[in-house]
Amino acid sequence: MKKGYGLVVFTFLVGCAAPKPESLQLVDMPVLQLRTIQSQQFKQQNNFIAMQAVVKTLSILNFQITRIDESLGLIEAIQLEKNHITQVEVLVRKDKGNGIKVRINIRADQKVVTNSQVYQRFFESLSKTLE
Protein backbone atom coordinates (compact mmCIF):
# COMPACT_ATOMS: atom_id res chain seq x y z
CA MET A 1 0.00 0.00 0.00
CA LYS A 2 1.35 3.42 -0.94
CA LYS A 3 1.88 6.13 1.66
CA GLY A 4 -1.23 8.20 2.29
CA TYR A 5 -3.69 5.47 1.32
CA GLY A 6 -3.65 3.99 4.82
CA LEU A 7 -4.96 7.25 6.30
CA VAL A 8 -7.72 7.42 3.69
CA VAL A 9 -8.81 3.82 4.36
CA PHE A 10 -8.67 4.40 8.15
CA THR A 11 -10.75 7.58 7.86
CA PHE A 12 -13.27 5.78 5.66
CA LEU A 13 -13.61 2.90 8.12
CA VAL A 14 -13.95 5.19 11.12
CA GLY A 15 -16.60 7.20 9.24
CA CYS A 16 -18.56 4.00 8.54
CA ALA A 17 -18.55 3.12 12.22
CA ALA A 18 -20.15 6.42 13.26
CA PRO A 19 -23.64 6.07 14.75
CA LYS A 20 -26.44 6.72 12.28
CA PRO A 21 -29.23 9.17 13.12
CA GLU A 22 -32.51 7.51 14.02
CA SER A 23 -34.49 9.50 11.47
CA LEU A 24 -33.87 12.22 8.95
CA GLN A 25 -37.61 12.87 8.64
CA LEU A 26 -38.55 16.50 9.21
CA VAL A 27 -42.14 15.83 10.26
CA ASP A 28 -43.80 13.46 12.69
CA MET A 29 -46.04 11.78 10.12
CA PRO A 30 -45.29 9.29 7.38
CA VAL A 31 -44.32 10.93 4.08
CA LEU A 32 -47.09 9.15 2.16
CA GLN A 33 -49.71 10.47 4.58
CA LEU A 34 -48.31 14.00 4.25
CA ARG A 35 -48.30 13.76 0.43
CA THR A 36 -51.93 12.61 0.53
CA ILE A 37 -53.11 15.70 2.41
CA GLN A 38 -50.92 17.96 0.24
CA SER A 39 -52.32 16.72 -3.08
CA GLN A 40 -55.62 16.82 -4.90
CA GLN A 41 -56.80 16.00 -8.40
CA PHE A 42 -58.99 18.29 -10.49
CA LYS A 43 -60.89 17.79 -13.73
CA GLN A 44 -59.35 20.89 -15.35
CA GLN A 45 -57.36 19.79 -18.41
CA ASN A 46 -55.38 22.98 -19.03
CA ASN A 47 -52.27 23.53 -16.87
CA PHE A 48 -52.17 27.26 -17.65
CA ILE A 49 -55.76 27.78 -16.49
CA ALA A 50 -55.07 25.70 -13.37
CA MET A 51 -51.96 27.76 -12.59
CA GLN A 52 -53.96 30.97 -13.00
CA ALA A 53 -56.53 29.59 -10.57
CA VAL A 54 -53.78 28.75 -8.05
CA VAL A 55 -52.40 32.30 -8.30
CA LYS A 56 -55.88 33.76 -7.80
CA THR A 57 -56.56 31.44 -4.86
CA LEU A 58 -53.29 32.34 -3.16
CA SER A 59 -54.06 36.03 -3.67
CA ILE A 60 -57.51 35.57 -2.11
CA LEU A 61 -55.77 33.91 0.87
CA ASN A 62 -53.50 36.98 1.22
CA PHE A 63 -50.33 35.45 -0.20
CA GLN A 64 -47.87 37.42 -2.30
CA ILE A 65 -46.65 35.54 -5.35
CA THR A 66 -42.84 35.43 -5.43
CA ARG A 67 -42.20 33.11 -8.38
CA ILE A 68 -44.04 31.51 -11.26
CA ASP A 69 -42.37 28.99 -13.54
CA GLU A 70 -44.89 27.84 -16.10
CA SER A 71 -42.55 25.25 -17.63
CA LEU A 72 -42.22 23.50 -14.25
CA GLY A 73 -45.79 24.14 -13.17
CA LEU A 74 -44.38 25.83 -10.05
CA ILE A 75 -45.83 28.71 -8.06
CA GLU A 76 -44.17 30.06 -4.90
CA ALA A 77 -45.74 32.55 -2.54
CA ILE A 78 -45.23 34.08 0.89
CA GLN A 79 -47.46 35.54 3.57
CA LEU A 80 -46.20 37.83 6.32
CA GLU A 81 -48.60 38.17 9.21
CA LYS A 82 -47.90 39.34 12.78
CA ASN A 83 -44.19 38.43 12.70
CA HIS A 84 -44.96 35.01 11.20
CA ILE A 85 -43.87 33.85 7.77
CA THR A 86 -45.84 31.29 5.80
CA GLN A 87 -44.30 29.99 2.57
CA VAL A 88 -45.99 27.84 -0.03
CA GLU A 89 -44.83 25.96 -3.09
CA VAL A 90 -47.49 24.68 -5.45
CA LEU A 91 -46.89 22.20 -8.26
CA VAL A 92 -49.46 21.85 -11.03
CA ARG A 93 -48.99 18.76 -13.18
CA LYS A 94 -50.98 16.78 -15.71
CA ASP A 95 -52.38 13.70 -14.04
CA LYS A 96 -51.86 10.24 -15.54
CA GLY A 97 -55.58 10.02 -16.14
CA ASN A 98 -57.70 13.02 -17.00
CA GLY A 99 -57.19 16.39 -15.42
CA ILE A 100 -54.41 17.83 -13.32
CA LYS A 101 -52.88 17.16 -9.93
CA VAL A 102 -52.06 20.01 -7.57
CA ARG A 103 -49.65 19.55 -4.69
CA ILE A 104 -48.97 22.28 -2.17
CA ASN A 105 -46.21 22.35 0.43
CA ILE A 106 -46.80 24.77 3.28
CA ARG A 107 -44.20 25.90 5.81
CA ALA A 108 -45.06 28.18 8.70
CA ASP A 109 -42.04 29.77 10.38
CA GLN A 110 -39.79 27.24 8.58
CA LYS A 111 -41.74 24.21 9.88
CA VAL A 112 -43.73 21.91 7.62
CA VAL A 113 -47.46 22.25 8.24
CA THR A 114 -49.08 18.85 8.87
CA ASN A 115 -52.60 20.03 9.78
CA SER A 116 -54.88 18.62 7.07
CA GLN A 117 -57.45 21.40 7.62
CA VAL A 118 -54.97 24.01 6.39
CA TYR A 119 -54.50 22.11 3.12
CA GLN A 120 -58.22 21.44 2.81
CA ARG A 121 -58.95 25.18 3.12
CA PHE A 122 -56.65 25.85 0.17
CA PHE A 123 -58.14 23.08 -1.96
CA GLU A 124 -61.73 24.18 -1.21
CA SER A 125 -60.89 27.72 -2.26
CA LEU A 126 -59.07 26.45 -5.38
CA SER A 127 -62.11 24.31 -6.32
CA LYS A 128 -64.33 27.39 -6.22
CA THR A 129 -61.86 29.34 -8.34
CA LEU A 130 -61.71 26.55 -10.94
CA GLU A 131 -65.52 26.40 -11.32
PDB file of C-alpha atoms in Angstrom:
ATOM      1  CA  MET A   1       0.000   0.000   0.000  1.00  0.00           C
ATOM      2  CA  LYS A   2       1.353   3.420  -0.939  1.00  0.00           C
ATOM      3  CA  LYS A   3       1.883   6.133   1.663  1.00  0.00           C
ATOM      4  CA  GLY A   4      -1.229   8.201   2.291  1.00  0.00           C
ATOM      5  CA  TYR A   5      -3.688   5.467   1.324  1.00  0.00           C
ATOM      6  CA  GLY A   6      -3.649   3.994   4.824  1.00  0.00           C
ATOM      7  CA  LEU A   7      -4.958   7.248   6.302  1.00  0.00           C
ATOM      8  CA  VAL A   8      -7.724   7.423   3.688  1.00  0.00           C
ATOM      9  CA  VAL A   9      -8.806   3.820   4.361  1.00  0.00           C
ATOM     10  CA  PHE A  10      -8.669   4.395   8.153  1.00  0.00           C
ATOM     11  CA  THR A  11     -10.747   7.578   7.864  1.00  0.00           C
ATOM     12  CA  PHE A  12     -13.273   5.784   5.663  1.00  0.00           C
ATOM     13  CA  LEU A  13     -13.612   2.896   8.117  1.00  0.00           C
ATOM     14  CA  VAL A  14     -13.946   5.194  11.118  1.00  0.00           C
ATOM     15  CA  GLY A  15     -16.601   7.196   9.244  1.00  0.00           C
ATOM     16  CA  CYS A  16     -18.561   4.004   8.543  1.00  0.00           C
ATOM     17  CA  ALA A  17     -18.555   3.123  12.222  1.00  0.00           C
ATOM     18  CA  ALA A  18     -20.153   6.421  13.263  1.00  0.00           C
ATOM     19  CA  PRO A  19     -23.643   6.073  14.749  1.00  0.00           C
ATOM     20  CA  LYS A  20     -26.444   6.721  12.281  1.00  0.00           C
ATOM     21  CA  PRO A  21     -29.225   9.166  13.117  1.00  0.00           C
ATOM     22  CA  GLU A  22     -32.509   7.509  14.015  1.00  0.00           C
ATOM     23  CA  SER A  23     -34.489   9.500  11.468  1.00  0.00           C
ATOM     24  CA  LEU A  24     -33.873  12.222   8.952  1.00  0.00           C
ATOM     25  CA  GLN A  25     -37.613  12.866   8.645  1.00  0.00           C
ATOM     26  CA  LEU A  26     -38.551  16.503   9.214  1.00  0.00           C
ATOM     27  CA  VAL A  27     -42.142  15.830  10.259  1.00  0.00           C
ATOM     28  CA  ASP A  28     -43.803  13.463  12.690  1.00  0.00           C
ATOM     29  CA  MET A  29     -46.039  11.784  10.120  1.00  0.00           C
ATOM     30  CA  PRO A  30     -45.294   9.286   7.377  1.00  0.00           C
ATOM     31  CA  VAL A  31     -44.322  10.926   4.081  1.00  0.00           C
ATOM     32  CA  LEU A  32     -47.092   9.145   2.163  1.00  0.00           C
ATOM     33  CA  GLN A  33     -49.711  10.465   4.585  1.00  0.00           C
ATOM     34  CA  LEU A  34     -48.313  14.004   4.247  1.00  0.00           C
ATOM     35  CA  ARG A  35     -48.305  13.759   0.425  1.00  0.00           C
ATOM     36  CA  THR A  36     -51.926  12.613   0.529  1.00  0.00           C
ATOM     37  CA  ILE A  37     -53.115  15.697   2.409  1.00  0.00           C
ATOM     38  CA  GLN A  38     -50.917  17.960   0.244  1.00  0.00           C
ATOM     39  CA  SER A  39     -52.323  16.715  -3.079  1.00  0.00           C
ATOM     40  CA  GLN A  40     -55.619  16.819  -4.897  1.00  0.00           C
ATOM     41  CA  GLN A  41     -56.796  16.004  -8.403  1.00  0.00           C
ATOM     42  CA  PHE A  42     -58.986  18.286 -10.488  1.00  0.00           C
ATOM     43  CA  LYS A  43     -60.892  17.795 -13.735  1.00  0.00           C
ATOM     44  CA  GLN A  44     -59.346  20.885 -15.352  1.00  0.00           C
ATOM     45  CA  GLN A  45     -57.364  19.789 -18.406  1.00  0.00           C
ATOM     46  CA  ASN A  46     -55.376  22.978 -19.034  1.00  0.00           C
ATOM     47  CA  ASN A  47     -52.272  23.534 -16.870  1.00  0.00           C
ATOM     48  CA  PHE A  48     -52.167  27.264 -17.652  1.00  0.00           C
ATOM     49  CA  ILE A  49     -55.763  27.783 -16.489  1.00  0.00           C
ATOM     50  CA  ALA A  50     -55.070  25.700 -13.375  1.00  0.00           C
ATOM     51  CA  MET A  51     -51.965  27.755 -12.586  1.00  0.00           C
ATOM     52  CA  GLN A  52     -53.960  30.969 -13.004  1.00  0.00           C
ATOM     53  CA  ALA A  53     -56.534  29.586 -10.571  1.00  0.00           C
ATOM     54  CA  VAL A  54     -53.784  28.751  -8.052  1.00  0.00           C
ATOM     55  CA  VAL A  55     -52.399  32.302  -8.299  1.00  0.00           C
ATOM     56  CA  LYS A  56     -55.884  33.759  -7.804  1.00  0.00           C
ATOM     57  CA  THR A  57     -56.562  31.436  -4.859  1.00  0.00           C
ATOM     58  CA  LEU A  58     -53.288  32.336  -3.164  1.00  0.00           C
ATOM     59  CA  SER A  59     -54.055  36.032  -3.672  1.00  0.00           C
ATOM     60  CA  ILE A  60     -57.506  35.572  -2.105  1.00  0.00           C
ATOM     61  CA  LEU A  61     -55.774  33.907   0.866  1.00  0.00           C
ATOM     62  CA  ASN A  62     -53.496  36.982   1.222  1.00  0.00           C
ATOM     63  CA  PHE A  63     -50.327  35.446  -0.200  1.00  0.00           C
ATOM     64  CA  GLN A  64     -47.874  37.424  -2.299  1.00  0.00           C
ATOM     65  CA  ILE A  65     -46.646  35.539  -5.347  1.00  0.00           C
ATOM     66  CA  THR A  66     -42.840  35.431  -5.432  1.00  0.00           C
ATOM     67  CA  ARG A  67     -42.197  33.109  -8.381  1.00  0.00           C
ATOM     68  CA  ILE A  68     -44.040  31.507 -11.256  1.00  0.00           C
ATOM     69  CA  ASP A  69     -42.374  28.988 -13.535  1.00  0.00           C
ATOM     70  CA  GLU A  70     -44.890  27.842 -16.101  1.00  0.00           C
ATOM     71  CA  SER A  71     -42.554  25.250 -17.631  1.00  0.00           C
ATOM     72  CA  LEU A  72     -42.216  23.500 -14.248  1.00  0.00           C
ATOM     73  CA  GLY A  73     -45.793  24.140 -13.170  1.00  0.00           C
ATOM     74  CA  LEU A  74     -44.384  25.826 -10.052  1.00  0.00           C
ATOM     75  CA  ILE A  75     -45.830  28.711  -8.065  1.00  0.00           C
ATOM     76  CA  GLU A  76     -44.169  30.056  -4.901  1.00  0.00           C
ATOM     77  CA  ALA A  77     -45.744  32.551  -2.535  1.00  0.00           C
ATOM     78  CA  ILE A  78     -45.234  34.076   0.891  1.00  0.00           C
ATOM     79  CA  GLN A  79     -47.465  35.536   3.569  1.00  0.00           C
ATOM     80  CA  LEU A  80     -46.199  37.831   6.317  1.00  0.00           C
ATOM     81  CA  GLU A  81     -48.599  38.171   9.207  1.00  0.00           C
ATOM     82  CA  LYS A  82     -47.899  39.339  12.777  1.00  0.00           C
ATOM     83  CA  ASN A  83     -44.193  38.429  12.695  1.00  0.00           C
ATOM     84  CA  HIS A  84     -44.963  35.009  11.203  1.00  0.00           C
ATOM     85  CA  ILE A  85     -43.875  33.848   7.771  1.00  0.00           C
ATOM     86  CA  THR A  86     -45.836  31.289   5.795  1.00  0.00           C
ATOM     87  CA  GLN A  87     -44.302  29.990   2.570  1.00  0.00           C
ATOM     88  CA  VAL A  88     -45.989  27.840  -0.029  1.00  0.00           C
ATOM     89  CA  GLU A  89     -44.828  25.962  -3.085  1.00  0.00           C
ATOM     90  CA  VAL A  90     -47.491  24.683  -5.449  1.00  0.00           C
ATOM     91  CA  LEU A  91     -46.891  22.198  -8.258  1.00  0.00           C
ATOM     92  CA  VAL A  92     -49.460  21.845 -11.030  1.00  0.00           C
ATOM     93  CA  ARG A  93     -48.987  18.759 -13.175  1.00  0.00           C
ATOM     94  CA  LYS A  94     -50.979  16.775 -15.707  1.00  0.00           C
ATOM     95  CA  ASP A  95     -52.383  13.699 -14.041  1.00  0.00           C
ATOM     96  CA  LYS A  96     -51.863  10.242 -15.544  1.00  0.00           C
ATOM     97  CA  GLY A  97     -55.581  10.023 -16.141  1.00  0.00           C
ATOM     98  CA  ASN A  98     -57.699  13.017 -17.005  1.00  0.00           C
ATOM     99  CA  GLY A  99     -57.185  16.390 -15.425  1.00  0.00           C
ATOM    100  CA  ILE A 100     -54.412  17.826 -13.319  1.00  0.00           C
ATOM    101  CA  LYS A 101     -52.878  17.156  -9.933  1.00  0.00           C
ATOM    102  CA  VAL A 102     -52.058  20.010  -7.565  1.00  0.00           C
ATOM    103  CA  ARG A 103     -49.654  19.553  -4.687  1.00  0.00           C
ATOM    104  CA  ILE A 104     -48.973  22.281  -2.170  1.00  0.00           C
ATOM    105  CA  ASN A 105     -46.209  22.347   0.429  1.00  0.00           C
ATOM    106  CA  ILE A 106     -46.803  24.770   3.284  1.00  0.00           C
ATOM    107  CA  ARG A 107     -44.203  25.901   5.807  1.00  0.00           C
ATOM    108  CA  ALA A 108     -45.058  28.183   8.701  1.00  0.00           C
ATOM    109  CA  ASP A 109     -42.035  29.765  10.379  1.00  0.00           C
ATOM    110  CA  GLN A 110     -39.786  27.239   8.581  1.00  0.00           C
ATOM    111  CA  LYS A 111     -41.744  24.215   9.882  1.00  0.00           C
ATOM    112  CA  VAL A 112     -43.731  21.907   7.617  1.00  0.00           C
ATOM    113  CA  VAL A 113     -47.463  22.248   8.242  1.00  0.00           C
ATOM    114  CA  THR A 114     -49.079  18.853   8.870  1.00  0.00           C
ATOM    115  CA  ASN A 115     -52.602  20.027   9.776  1.00  0.00           C
ATOM    116  CA  SER A 116     -54.878  18.623   7.072  1.00  0.00           C
ATOM    117  CA  GLN A 117     -57.448  21.398   7.621  1.00  0.00           C
ATOM    118  CA  VAL A 118     -54.968  24.012   6.390  1.00  0.00           C
ATOM    119  CA  TYR A 119     -54.503  22.110   3.123  1.00  0.00           C
ATOM    120  CA  GLN A 120     -58.223  21.439   2.815  1.00  0.00           C
ATOM    121  CA  ARG A 121     -58.947  25.180   3.119  1.00  0.00           C
ATOM    122  CA  PHE A 122     -56.648  25.852   0.173  1.00  0.00           C
ATOM    123  CA  PHE A 123     -58.143  23.080  -1.962  1.00  0.00           C
ATOM    124  CA  GLU A 124     -61.732  24.178  -1.208  1.00  0.00           C
ATOM    125  CA  SER A 125     -60.886  27.720  -2.265  1.00  0.00           C
ATOM    126  CA  LEU A 126     -59.070  26.445  -5.385  1.00  0.00           C
ATOM    127  CA  SER A 127     -62.105  24.306  -6.320  1.00  0.00           C
ATOM    128  CA  LYS A 128     -64.334  27.386  -6.218  1.00  0.00           C
ATOM    129  CA  THR A 129     -61.857  29.337  -8.343  1.00  0.00           C
ATOM    130  CA  LEU A 130     -61.705  26.546 -10.940  1.00  0.00           C
ATOM    131  CA  GLU A 131     -65.523  26.405 -11.323  1.00  0.00           C
TER     132      GLU A 131
END
